[in-house]
mmCIF file with all atom_site columns, C-alpha atoms in Angstrom:
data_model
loop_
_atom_site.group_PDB
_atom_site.id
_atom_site.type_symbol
_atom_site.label_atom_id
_atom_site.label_alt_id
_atom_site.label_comp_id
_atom_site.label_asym_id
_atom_site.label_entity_id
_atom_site.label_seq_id
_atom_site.pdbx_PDB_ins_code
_atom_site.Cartn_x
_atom_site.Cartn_y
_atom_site.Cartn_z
_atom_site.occupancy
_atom_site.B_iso_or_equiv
_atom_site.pdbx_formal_charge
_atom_site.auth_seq_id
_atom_site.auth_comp_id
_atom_site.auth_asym_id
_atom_site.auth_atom_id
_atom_site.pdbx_PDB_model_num
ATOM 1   C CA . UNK T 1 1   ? -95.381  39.874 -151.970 1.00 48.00 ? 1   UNK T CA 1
ATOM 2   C CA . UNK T 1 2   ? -96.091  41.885 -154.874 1.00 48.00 ? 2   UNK T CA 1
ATOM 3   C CA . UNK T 1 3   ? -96.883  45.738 -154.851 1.00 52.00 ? 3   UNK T CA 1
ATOM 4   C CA . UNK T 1 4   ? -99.531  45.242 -156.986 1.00 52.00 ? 4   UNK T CA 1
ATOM 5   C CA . UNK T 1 5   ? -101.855 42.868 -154.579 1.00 51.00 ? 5   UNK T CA 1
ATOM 6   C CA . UNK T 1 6   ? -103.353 44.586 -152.028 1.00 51.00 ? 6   UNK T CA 1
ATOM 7   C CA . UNK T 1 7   ? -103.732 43.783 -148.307 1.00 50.00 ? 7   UNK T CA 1
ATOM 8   C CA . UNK T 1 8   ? -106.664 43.991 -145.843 1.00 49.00 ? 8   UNK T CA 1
ATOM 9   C CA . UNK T 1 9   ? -105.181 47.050 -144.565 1.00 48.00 ? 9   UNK T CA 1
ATOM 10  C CA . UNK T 1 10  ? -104.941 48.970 -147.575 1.00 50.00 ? 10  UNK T CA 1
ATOM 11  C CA . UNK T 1 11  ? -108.105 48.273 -148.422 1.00 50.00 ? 11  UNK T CA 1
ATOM 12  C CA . UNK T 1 12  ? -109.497 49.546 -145.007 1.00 52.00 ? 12  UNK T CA 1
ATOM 13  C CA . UNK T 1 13  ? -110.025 53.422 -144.579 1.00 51.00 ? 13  UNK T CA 1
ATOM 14  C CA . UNK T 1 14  ? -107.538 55.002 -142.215 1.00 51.00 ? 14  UNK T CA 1
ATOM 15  C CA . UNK T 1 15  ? -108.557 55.881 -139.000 1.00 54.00 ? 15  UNK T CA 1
ATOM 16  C CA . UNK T 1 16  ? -108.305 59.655 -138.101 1.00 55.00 ? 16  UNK T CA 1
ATOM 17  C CA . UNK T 1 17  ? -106.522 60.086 -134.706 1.00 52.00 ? 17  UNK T CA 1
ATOM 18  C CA . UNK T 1 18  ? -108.789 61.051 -131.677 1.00 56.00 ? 18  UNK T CA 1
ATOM 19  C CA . UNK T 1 19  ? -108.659 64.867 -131.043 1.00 56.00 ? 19  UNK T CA 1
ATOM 20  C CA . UNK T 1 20  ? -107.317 64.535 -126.965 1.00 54.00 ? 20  UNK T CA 1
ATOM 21  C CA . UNK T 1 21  ? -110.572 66.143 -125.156 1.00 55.00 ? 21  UNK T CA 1
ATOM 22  C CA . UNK T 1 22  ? -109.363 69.277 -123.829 1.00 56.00 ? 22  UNK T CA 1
ATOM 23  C CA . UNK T 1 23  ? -108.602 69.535 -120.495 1.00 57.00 ? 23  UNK T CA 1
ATOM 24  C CA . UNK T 1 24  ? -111.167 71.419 -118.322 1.00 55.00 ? 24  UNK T CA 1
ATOM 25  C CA . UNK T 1 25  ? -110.632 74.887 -117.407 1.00 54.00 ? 25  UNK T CA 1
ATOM 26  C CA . UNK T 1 26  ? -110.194 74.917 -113.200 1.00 52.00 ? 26  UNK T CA 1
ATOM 27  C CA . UNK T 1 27  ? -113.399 75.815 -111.629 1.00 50.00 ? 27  UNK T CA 1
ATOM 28  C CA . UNK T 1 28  ? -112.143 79.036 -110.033 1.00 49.00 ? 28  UNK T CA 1
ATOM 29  C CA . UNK T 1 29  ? -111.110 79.989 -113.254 1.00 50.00 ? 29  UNK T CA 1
ATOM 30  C CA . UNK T 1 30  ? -114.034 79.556 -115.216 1.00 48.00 ? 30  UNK T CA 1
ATOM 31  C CA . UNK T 1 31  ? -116.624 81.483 -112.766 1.00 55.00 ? 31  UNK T CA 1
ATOM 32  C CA . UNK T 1 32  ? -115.557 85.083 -111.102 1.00 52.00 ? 32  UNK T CA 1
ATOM 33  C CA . UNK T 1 33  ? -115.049 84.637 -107.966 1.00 59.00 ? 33  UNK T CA 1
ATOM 34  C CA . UNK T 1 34  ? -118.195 85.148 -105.602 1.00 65.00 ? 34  UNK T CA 1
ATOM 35  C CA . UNK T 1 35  ? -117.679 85.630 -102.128 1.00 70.00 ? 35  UNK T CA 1
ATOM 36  C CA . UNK T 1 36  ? -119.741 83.681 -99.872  1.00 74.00 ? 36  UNK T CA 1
ATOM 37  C CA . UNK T 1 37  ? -121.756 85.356 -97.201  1.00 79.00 ? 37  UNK T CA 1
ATOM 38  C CA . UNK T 1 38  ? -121.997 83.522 -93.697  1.00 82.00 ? 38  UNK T CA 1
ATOM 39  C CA . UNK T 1 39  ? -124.991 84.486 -91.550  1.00 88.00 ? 39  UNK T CA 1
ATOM 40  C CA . UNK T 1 40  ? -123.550 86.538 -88.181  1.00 87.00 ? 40  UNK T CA 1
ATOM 41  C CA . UNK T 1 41  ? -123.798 83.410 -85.826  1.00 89.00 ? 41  UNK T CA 1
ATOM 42  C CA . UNK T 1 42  ? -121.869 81.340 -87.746  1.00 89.00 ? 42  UNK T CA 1
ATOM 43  C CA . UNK T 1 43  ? -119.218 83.912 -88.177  1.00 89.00 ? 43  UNK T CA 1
ATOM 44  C CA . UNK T 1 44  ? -119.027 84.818 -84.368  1.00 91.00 ? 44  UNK T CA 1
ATOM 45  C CA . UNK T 1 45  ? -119.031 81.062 -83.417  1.00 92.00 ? 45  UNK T CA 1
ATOM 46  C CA . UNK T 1 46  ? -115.807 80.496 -85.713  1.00 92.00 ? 46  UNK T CA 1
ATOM 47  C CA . UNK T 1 47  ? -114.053 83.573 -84.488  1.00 93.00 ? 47  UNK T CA 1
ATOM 48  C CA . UNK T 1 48  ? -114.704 82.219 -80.588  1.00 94.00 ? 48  UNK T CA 1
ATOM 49  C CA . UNK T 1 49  ? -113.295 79.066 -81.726  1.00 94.00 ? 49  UNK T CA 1
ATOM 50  C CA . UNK T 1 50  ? -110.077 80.600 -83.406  1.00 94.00 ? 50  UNK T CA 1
ATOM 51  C CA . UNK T 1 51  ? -109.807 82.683 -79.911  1.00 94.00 ? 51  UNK T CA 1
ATOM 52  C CA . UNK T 1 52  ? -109.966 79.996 -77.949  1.00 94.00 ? 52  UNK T CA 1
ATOM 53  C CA . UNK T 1 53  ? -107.101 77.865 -79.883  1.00 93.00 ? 53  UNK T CA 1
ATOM 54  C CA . UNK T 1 54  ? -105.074 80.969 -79.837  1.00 94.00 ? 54  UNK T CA 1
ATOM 55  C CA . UNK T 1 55  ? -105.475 81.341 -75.820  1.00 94.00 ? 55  UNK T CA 1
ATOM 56  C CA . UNK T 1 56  ? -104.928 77.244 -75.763  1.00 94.00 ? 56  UNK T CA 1
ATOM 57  C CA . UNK T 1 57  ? -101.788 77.741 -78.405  1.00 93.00 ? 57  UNK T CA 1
ATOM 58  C CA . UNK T 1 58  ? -100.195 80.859 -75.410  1.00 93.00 ? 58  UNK T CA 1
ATOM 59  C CA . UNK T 1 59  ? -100.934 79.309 -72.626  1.00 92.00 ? 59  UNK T CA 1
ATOM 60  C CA . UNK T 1 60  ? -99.178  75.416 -73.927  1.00 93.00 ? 60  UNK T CA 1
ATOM 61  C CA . UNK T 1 61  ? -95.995  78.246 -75.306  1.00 93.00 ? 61  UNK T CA 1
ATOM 62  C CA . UNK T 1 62  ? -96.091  79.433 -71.754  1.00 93.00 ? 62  UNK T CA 1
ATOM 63  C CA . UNK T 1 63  ? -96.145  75.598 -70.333  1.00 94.00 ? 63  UNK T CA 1
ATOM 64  C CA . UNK T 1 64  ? -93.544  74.267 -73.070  1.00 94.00 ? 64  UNK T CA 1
ATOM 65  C CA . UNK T 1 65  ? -91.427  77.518 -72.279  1.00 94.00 ? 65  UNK T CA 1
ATOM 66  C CA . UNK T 1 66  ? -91.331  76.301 -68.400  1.00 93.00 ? 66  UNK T CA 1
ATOM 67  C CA . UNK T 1 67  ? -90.890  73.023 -68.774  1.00 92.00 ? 67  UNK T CA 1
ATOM 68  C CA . UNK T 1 68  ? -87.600  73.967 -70.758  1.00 89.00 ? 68  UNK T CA 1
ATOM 69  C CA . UNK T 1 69  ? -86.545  76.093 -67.881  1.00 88.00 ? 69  UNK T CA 1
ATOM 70  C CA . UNK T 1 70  ? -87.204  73.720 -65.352  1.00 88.00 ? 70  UNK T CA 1
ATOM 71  C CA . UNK T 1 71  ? -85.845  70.885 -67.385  1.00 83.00 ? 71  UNK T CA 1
ATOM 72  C CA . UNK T 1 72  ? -82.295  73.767 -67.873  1.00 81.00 ? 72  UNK T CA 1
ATOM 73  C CA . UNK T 1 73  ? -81.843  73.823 -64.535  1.00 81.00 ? 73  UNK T CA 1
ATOM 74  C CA . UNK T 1 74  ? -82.226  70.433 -63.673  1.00 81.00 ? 74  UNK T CA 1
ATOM 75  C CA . UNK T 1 75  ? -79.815  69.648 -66.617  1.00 78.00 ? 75  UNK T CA 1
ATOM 76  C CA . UNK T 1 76  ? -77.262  72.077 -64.990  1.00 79.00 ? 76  UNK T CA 1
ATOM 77  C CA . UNK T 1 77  ? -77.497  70.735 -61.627  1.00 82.00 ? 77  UNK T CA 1
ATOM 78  C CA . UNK T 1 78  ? -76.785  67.486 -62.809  1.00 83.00 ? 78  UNK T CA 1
ATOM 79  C CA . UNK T 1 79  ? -73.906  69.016 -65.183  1.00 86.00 ? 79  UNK T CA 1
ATOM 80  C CA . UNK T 1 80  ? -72.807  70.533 -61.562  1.00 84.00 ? 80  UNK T CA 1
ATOM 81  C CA . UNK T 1 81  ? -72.787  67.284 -60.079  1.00 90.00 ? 81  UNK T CA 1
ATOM 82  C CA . UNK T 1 82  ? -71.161  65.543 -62.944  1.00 90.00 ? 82  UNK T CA 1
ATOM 83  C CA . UNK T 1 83  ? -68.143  68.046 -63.121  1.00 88.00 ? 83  UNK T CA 1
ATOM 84  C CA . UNK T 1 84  ? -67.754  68.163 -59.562  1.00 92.00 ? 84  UNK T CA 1
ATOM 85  C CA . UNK T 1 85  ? -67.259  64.095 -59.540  1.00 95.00 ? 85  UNK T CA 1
ATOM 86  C CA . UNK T 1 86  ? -65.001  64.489 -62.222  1.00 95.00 ? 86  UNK T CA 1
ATOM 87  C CA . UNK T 1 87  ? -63.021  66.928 -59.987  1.00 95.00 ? 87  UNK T CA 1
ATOM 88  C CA . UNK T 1 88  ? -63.238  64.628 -56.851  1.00 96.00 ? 88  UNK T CA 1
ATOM 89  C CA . UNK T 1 89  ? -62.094  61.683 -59.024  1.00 97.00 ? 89  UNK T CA 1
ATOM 90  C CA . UNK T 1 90  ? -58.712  63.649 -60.795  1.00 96.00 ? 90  UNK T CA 1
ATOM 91  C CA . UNK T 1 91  ? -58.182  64.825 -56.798  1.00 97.00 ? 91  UNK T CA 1
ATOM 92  C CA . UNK T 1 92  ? -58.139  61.452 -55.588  1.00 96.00 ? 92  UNK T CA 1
ATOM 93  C CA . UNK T 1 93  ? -56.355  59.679 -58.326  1.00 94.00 ? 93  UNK T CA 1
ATOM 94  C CA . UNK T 1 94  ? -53.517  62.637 -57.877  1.00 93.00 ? 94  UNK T CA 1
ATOM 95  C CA . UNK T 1 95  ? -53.484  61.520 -53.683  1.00 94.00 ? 95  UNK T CA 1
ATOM 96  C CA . UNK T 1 96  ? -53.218  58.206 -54.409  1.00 93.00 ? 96  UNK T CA 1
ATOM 97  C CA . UNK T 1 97  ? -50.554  58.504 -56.649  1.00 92.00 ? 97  UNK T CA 1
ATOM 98  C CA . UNK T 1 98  ? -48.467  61.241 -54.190  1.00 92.00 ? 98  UNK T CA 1
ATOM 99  C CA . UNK T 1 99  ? -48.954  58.305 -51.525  1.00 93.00 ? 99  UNK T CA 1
ATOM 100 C CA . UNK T 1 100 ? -47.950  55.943 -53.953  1.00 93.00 ? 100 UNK T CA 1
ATOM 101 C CA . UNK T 1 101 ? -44.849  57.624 -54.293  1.00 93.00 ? 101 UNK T CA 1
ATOM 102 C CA . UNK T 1 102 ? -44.034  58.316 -51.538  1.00 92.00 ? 102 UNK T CA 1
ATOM 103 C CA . UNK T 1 103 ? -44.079  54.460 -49.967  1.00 93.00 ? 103 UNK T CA 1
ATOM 104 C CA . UNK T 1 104 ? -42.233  53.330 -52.491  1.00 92.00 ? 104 UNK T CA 1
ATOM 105 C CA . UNK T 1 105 ? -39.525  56.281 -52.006  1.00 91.00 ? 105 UNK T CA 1
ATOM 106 C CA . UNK T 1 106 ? -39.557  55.525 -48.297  1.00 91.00 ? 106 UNK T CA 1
ATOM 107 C CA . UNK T 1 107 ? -38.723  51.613 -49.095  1.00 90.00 ? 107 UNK T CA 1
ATOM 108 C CA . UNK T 1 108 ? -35.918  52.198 -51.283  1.00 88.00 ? 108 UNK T CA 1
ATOM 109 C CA . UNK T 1 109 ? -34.590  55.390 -49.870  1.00 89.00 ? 109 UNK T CA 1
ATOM 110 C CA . UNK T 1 110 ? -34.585  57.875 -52.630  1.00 89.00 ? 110 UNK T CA 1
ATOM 111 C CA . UNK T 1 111 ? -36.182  61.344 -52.765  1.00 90.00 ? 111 UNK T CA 1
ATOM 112 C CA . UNK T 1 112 ? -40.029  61.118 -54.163  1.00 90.00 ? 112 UNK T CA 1
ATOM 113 C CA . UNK T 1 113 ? -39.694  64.402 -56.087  1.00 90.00 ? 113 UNK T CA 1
ATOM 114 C CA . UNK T 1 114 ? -37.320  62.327 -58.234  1.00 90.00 ? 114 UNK T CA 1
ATOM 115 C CA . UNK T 1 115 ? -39.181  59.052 -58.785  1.00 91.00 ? 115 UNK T CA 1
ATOM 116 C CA . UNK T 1 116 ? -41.271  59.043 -62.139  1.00 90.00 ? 116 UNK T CA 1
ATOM 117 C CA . UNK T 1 117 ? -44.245  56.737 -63.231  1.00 89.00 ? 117 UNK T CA 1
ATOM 118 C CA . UNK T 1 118 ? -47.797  56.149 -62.497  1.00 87.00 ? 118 UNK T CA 1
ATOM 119 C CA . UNK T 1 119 ? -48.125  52.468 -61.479  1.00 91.00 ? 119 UNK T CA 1
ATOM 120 C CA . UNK T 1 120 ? -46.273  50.496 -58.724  1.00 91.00 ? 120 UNK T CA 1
ATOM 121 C CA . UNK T 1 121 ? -43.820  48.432 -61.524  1.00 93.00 ? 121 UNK T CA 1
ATOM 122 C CA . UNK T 1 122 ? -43.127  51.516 -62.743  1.00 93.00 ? 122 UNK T CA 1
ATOM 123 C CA . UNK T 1 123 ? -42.021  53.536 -59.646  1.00 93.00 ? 123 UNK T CA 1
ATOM 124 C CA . UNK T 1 124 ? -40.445  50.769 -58.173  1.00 93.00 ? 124 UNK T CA 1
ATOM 125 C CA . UNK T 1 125 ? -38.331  50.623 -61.867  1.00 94.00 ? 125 UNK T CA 1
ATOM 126 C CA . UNK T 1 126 ? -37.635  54.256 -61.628  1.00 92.00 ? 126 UNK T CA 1
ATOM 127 C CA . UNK T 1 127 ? -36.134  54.285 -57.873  1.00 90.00 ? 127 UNK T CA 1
ATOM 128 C CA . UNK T 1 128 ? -34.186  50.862 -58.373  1.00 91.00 ? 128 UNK T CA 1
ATOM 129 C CA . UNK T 1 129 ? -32.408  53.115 -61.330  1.00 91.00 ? 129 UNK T CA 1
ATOM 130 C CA . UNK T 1 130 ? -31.854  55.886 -59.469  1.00 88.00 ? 130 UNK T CA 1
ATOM 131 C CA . UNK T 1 131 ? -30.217  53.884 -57.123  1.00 87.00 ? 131 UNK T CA 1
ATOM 132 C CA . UNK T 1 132 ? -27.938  52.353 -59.706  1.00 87.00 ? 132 UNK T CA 1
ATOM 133 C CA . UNK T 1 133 ? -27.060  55.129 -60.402  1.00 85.00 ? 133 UNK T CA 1
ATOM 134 C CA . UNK T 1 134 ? -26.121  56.903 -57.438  1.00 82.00 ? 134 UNK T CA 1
ATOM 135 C CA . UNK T 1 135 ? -24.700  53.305 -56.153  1.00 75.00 ? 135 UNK T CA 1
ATOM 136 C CA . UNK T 1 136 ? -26.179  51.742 -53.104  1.00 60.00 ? 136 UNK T CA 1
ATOM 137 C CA . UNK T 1 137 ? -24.933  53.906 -50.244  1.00 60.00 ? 137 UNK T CA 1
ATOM 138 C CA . UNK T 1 138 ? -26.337  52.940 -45.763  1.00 60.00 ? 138 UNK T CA 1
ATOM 139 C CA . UNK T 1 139 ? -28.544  55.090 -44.759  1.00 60.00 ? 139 UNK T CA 1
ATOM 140 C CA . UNK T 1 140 ? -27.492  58.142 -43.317  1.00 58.00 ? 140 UNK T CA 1
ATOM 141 C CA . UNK T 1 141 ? -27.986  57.988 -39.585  1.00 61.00 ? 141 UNK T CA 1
ATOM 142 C CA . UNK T 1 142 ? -30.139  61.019 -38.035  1.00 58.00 ? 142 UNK T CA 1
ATOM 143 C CA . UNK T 1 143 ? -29.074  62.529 -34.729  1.00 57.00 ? 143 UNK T CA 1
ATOM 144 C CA . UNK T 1 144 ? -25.161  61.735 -34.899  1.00 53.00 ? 144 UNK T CA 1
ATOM 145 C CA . UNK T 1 145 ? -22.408  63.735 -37.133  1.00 56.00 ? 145 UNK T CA 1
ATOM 146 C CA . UNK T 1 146 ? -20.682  61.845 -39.797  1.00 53.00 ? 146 UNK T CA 1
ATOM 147 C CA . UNK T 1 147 ? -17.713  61.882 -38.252  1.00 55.00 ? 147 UNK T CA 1
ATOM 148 C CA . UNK T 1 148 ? -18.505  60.925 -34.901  1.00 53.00 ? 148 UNK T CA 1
ATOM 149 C CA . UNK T 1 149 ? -18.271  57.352 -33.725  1.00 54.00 ? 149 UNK T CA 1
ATOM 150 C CA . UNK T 1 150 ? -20.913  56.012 -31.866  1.00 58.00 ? 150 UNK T CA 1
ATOM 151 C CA . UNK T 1 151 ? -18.594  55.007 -28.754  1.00 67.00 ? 151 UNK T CA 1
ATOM 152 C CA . UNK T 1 152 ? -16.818  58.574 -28.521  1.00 72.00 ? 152 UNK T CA 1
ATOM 153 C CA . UNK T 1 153 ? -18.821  61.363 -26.681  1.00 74.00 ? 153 UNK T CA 1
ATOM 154 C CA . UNK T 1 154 ? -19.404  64.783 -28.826  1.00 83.00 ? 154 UNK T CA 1
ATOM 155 C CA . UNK T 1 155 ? -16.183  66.826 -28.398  1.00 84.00 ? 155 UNK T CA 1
ATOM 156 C CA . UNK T 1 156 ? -16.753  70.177 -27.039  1.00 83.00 ? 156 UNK T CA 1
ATOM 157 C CA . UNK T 1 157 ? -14.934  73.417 -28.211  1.00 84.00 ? 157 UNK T CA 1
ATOM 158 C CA . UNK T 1 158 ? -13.217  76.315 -26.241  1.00 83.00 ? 158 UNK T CA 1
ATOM 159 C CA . UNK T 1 159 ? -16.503  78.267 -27.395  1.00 84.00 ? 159 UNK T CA 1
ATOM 160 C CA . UNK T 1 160 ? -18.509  75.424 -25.563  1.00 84.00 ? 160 UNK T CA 1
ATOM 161 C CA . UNK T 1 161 ? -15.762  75.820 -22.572  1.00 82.00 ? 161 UNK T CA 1
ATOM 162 C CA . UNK T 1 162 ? -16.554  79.670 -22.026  1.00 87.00 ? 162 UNK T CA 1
ATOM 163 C CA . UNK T 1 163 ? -19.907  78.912 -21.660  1.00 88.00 ? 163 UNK T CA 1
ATOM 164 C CA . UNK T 1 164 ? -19.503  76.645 -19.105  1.00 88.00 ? 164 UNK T CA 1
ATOM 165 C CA . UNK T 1 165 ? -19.197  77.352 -14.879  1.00 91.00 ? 165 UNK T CA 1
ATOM 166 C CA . UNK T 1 166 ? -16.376  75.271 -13.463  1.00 91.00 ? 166 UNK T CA 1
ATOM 167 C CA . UNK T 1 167 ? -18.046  72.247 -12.394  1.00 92.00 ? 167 UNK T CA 1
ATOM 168 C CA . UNK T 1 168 ? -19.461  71.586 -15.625  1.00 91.00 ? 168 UNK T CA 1
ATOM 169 C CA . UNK T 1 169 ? -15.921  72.141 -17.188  1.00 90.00 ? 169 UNK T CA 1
ATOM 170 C CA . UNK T 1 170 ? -14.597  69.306 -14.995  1.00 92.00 ? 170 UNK T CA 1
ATOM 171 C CA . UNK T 1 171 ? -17.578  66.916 -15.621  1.00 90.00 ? 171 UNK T CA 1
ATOM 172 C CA . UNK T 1 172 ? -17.317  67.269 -19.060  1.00 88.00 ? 172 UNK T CA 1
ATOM 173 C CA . UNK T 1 173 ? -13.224  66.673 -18.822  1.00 88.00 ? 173 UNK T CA 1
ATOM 174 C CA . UNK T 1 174 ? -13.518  63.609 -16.735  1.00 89.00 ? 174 UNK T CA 1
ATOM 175 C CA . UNK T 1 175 ? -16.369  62.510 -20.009  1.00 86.00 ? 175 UNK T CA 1
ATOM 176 C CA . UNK T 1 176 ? -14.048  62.722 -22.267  1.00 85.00 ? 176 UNK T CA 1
ATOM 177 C CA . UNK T 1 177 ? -15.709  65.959 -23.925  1.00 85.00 ? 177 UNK T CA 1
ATOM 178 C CA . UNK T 1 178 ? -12.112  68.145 -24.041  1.00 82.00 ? 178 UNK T CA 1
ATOM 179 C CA . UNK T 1 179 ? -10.037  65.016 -25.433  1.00 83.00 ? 179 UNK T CA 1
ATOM 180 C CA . UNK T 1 180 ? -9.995   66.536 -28.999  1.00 82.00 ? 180 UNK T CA 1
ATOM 181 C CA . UNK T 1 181 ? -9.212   70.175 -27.458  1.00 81.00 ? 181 UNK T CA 1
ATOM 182 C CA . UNK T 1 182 ? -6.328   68.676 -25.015  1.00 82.00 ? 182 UNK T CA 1
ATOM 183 C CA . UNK T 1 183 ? -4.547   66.872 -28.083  1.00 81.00 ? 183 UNK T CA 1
ATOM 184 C CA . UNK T 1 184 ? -5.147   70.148 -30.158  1.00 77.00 ? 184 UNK T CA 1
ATOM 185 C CA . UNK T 1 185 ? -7.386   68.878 -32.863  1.00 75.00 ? 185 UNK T CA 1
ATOM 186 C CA . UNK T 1 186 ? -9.815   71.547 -31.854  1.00 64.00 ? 186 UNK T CA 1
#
């Protein structure tokens, strides 16, 4: 296409661009402001209204502010409750491990206070190795002296003899209670 032919547009006036419509002024703007006058009834039936919502508003403050008390102390006395299971429960656990302890110490013969572990298995485990350790000794028998025999009567010593009127002194030498004493191992 040529310069020289011209086109339906050219040909066609151009359009002027629309002026945008300006943008109305706000009302309040525009006019002073006028202040409205209210007739006395109206005004005293609004302000009776606004009392009464502010008495309603005090008195549900008053209501919300008790129910959060009340709903406090209940909350507490439950928290009471709670901590004091918690105590019973830490209490009882601790007993039943001190008995725990101590049947197992009683079955294998080795002090509690020496056994460690929480479970059964595990103080079983722990007396079993003190035992190893120690090697496996008898029981000690309760009531007699290590060194006394169980068919030879307690020896008695002159201290025991002074003590003594005569006719205990011979009972206990026909016993056998001065044997020790008579051979000088006393």
């Amino acid at each position: 296409m040529s310069d020289a032919t011209p086109t339906n547009e050219q040909s066609q006036p151009a359009e002027q661009p629309l002026e945008p419509a300006p943008t109305p002024a706000p009302a309040q703007a525009a006019e002073p402001s006028k202040q409205q006058t209210f007739d006395a009834d109206y005004v005293a039936k609004i302000r009776a209204e606004a009392a009464k919502y502010r008495t309603e508003a005090k008195a549900n403050a008053e209501a919300a502010k008790r129910l959060a008390e009340i709903e406090e102390s209940n909350k507490t006395e439950a928290q009471k409750q709670a901590e004091q299971l918690d105590k019973l429960r830490q209490e009882n656990e601790r007993l039943q491990s001190q008995m725990l302890k101590a049947q197992v110490a009683a079955d294998k013969g080795v002090p509690a206070e020496l056994l460690s572990g929480t479970t059964e298995d595990e103080l079983v485990a722990s007396a079993e190795r003190l035992l190893a350790f120690r090697g496996q000794q008898a029981a000690p028998e309760y009531g007699r002296s290590a060194d006394a025999s169980p068919t030879k009567p307690k020896q008695l010593t002159r201290a025991d003899m002074s003590r003594m009127t005569t006719e205990q002194i011979v009972k206990a030498d026909e016993a056998g209670l001065f044997d020790d004493l008579k051979a000088g191992r006393l």
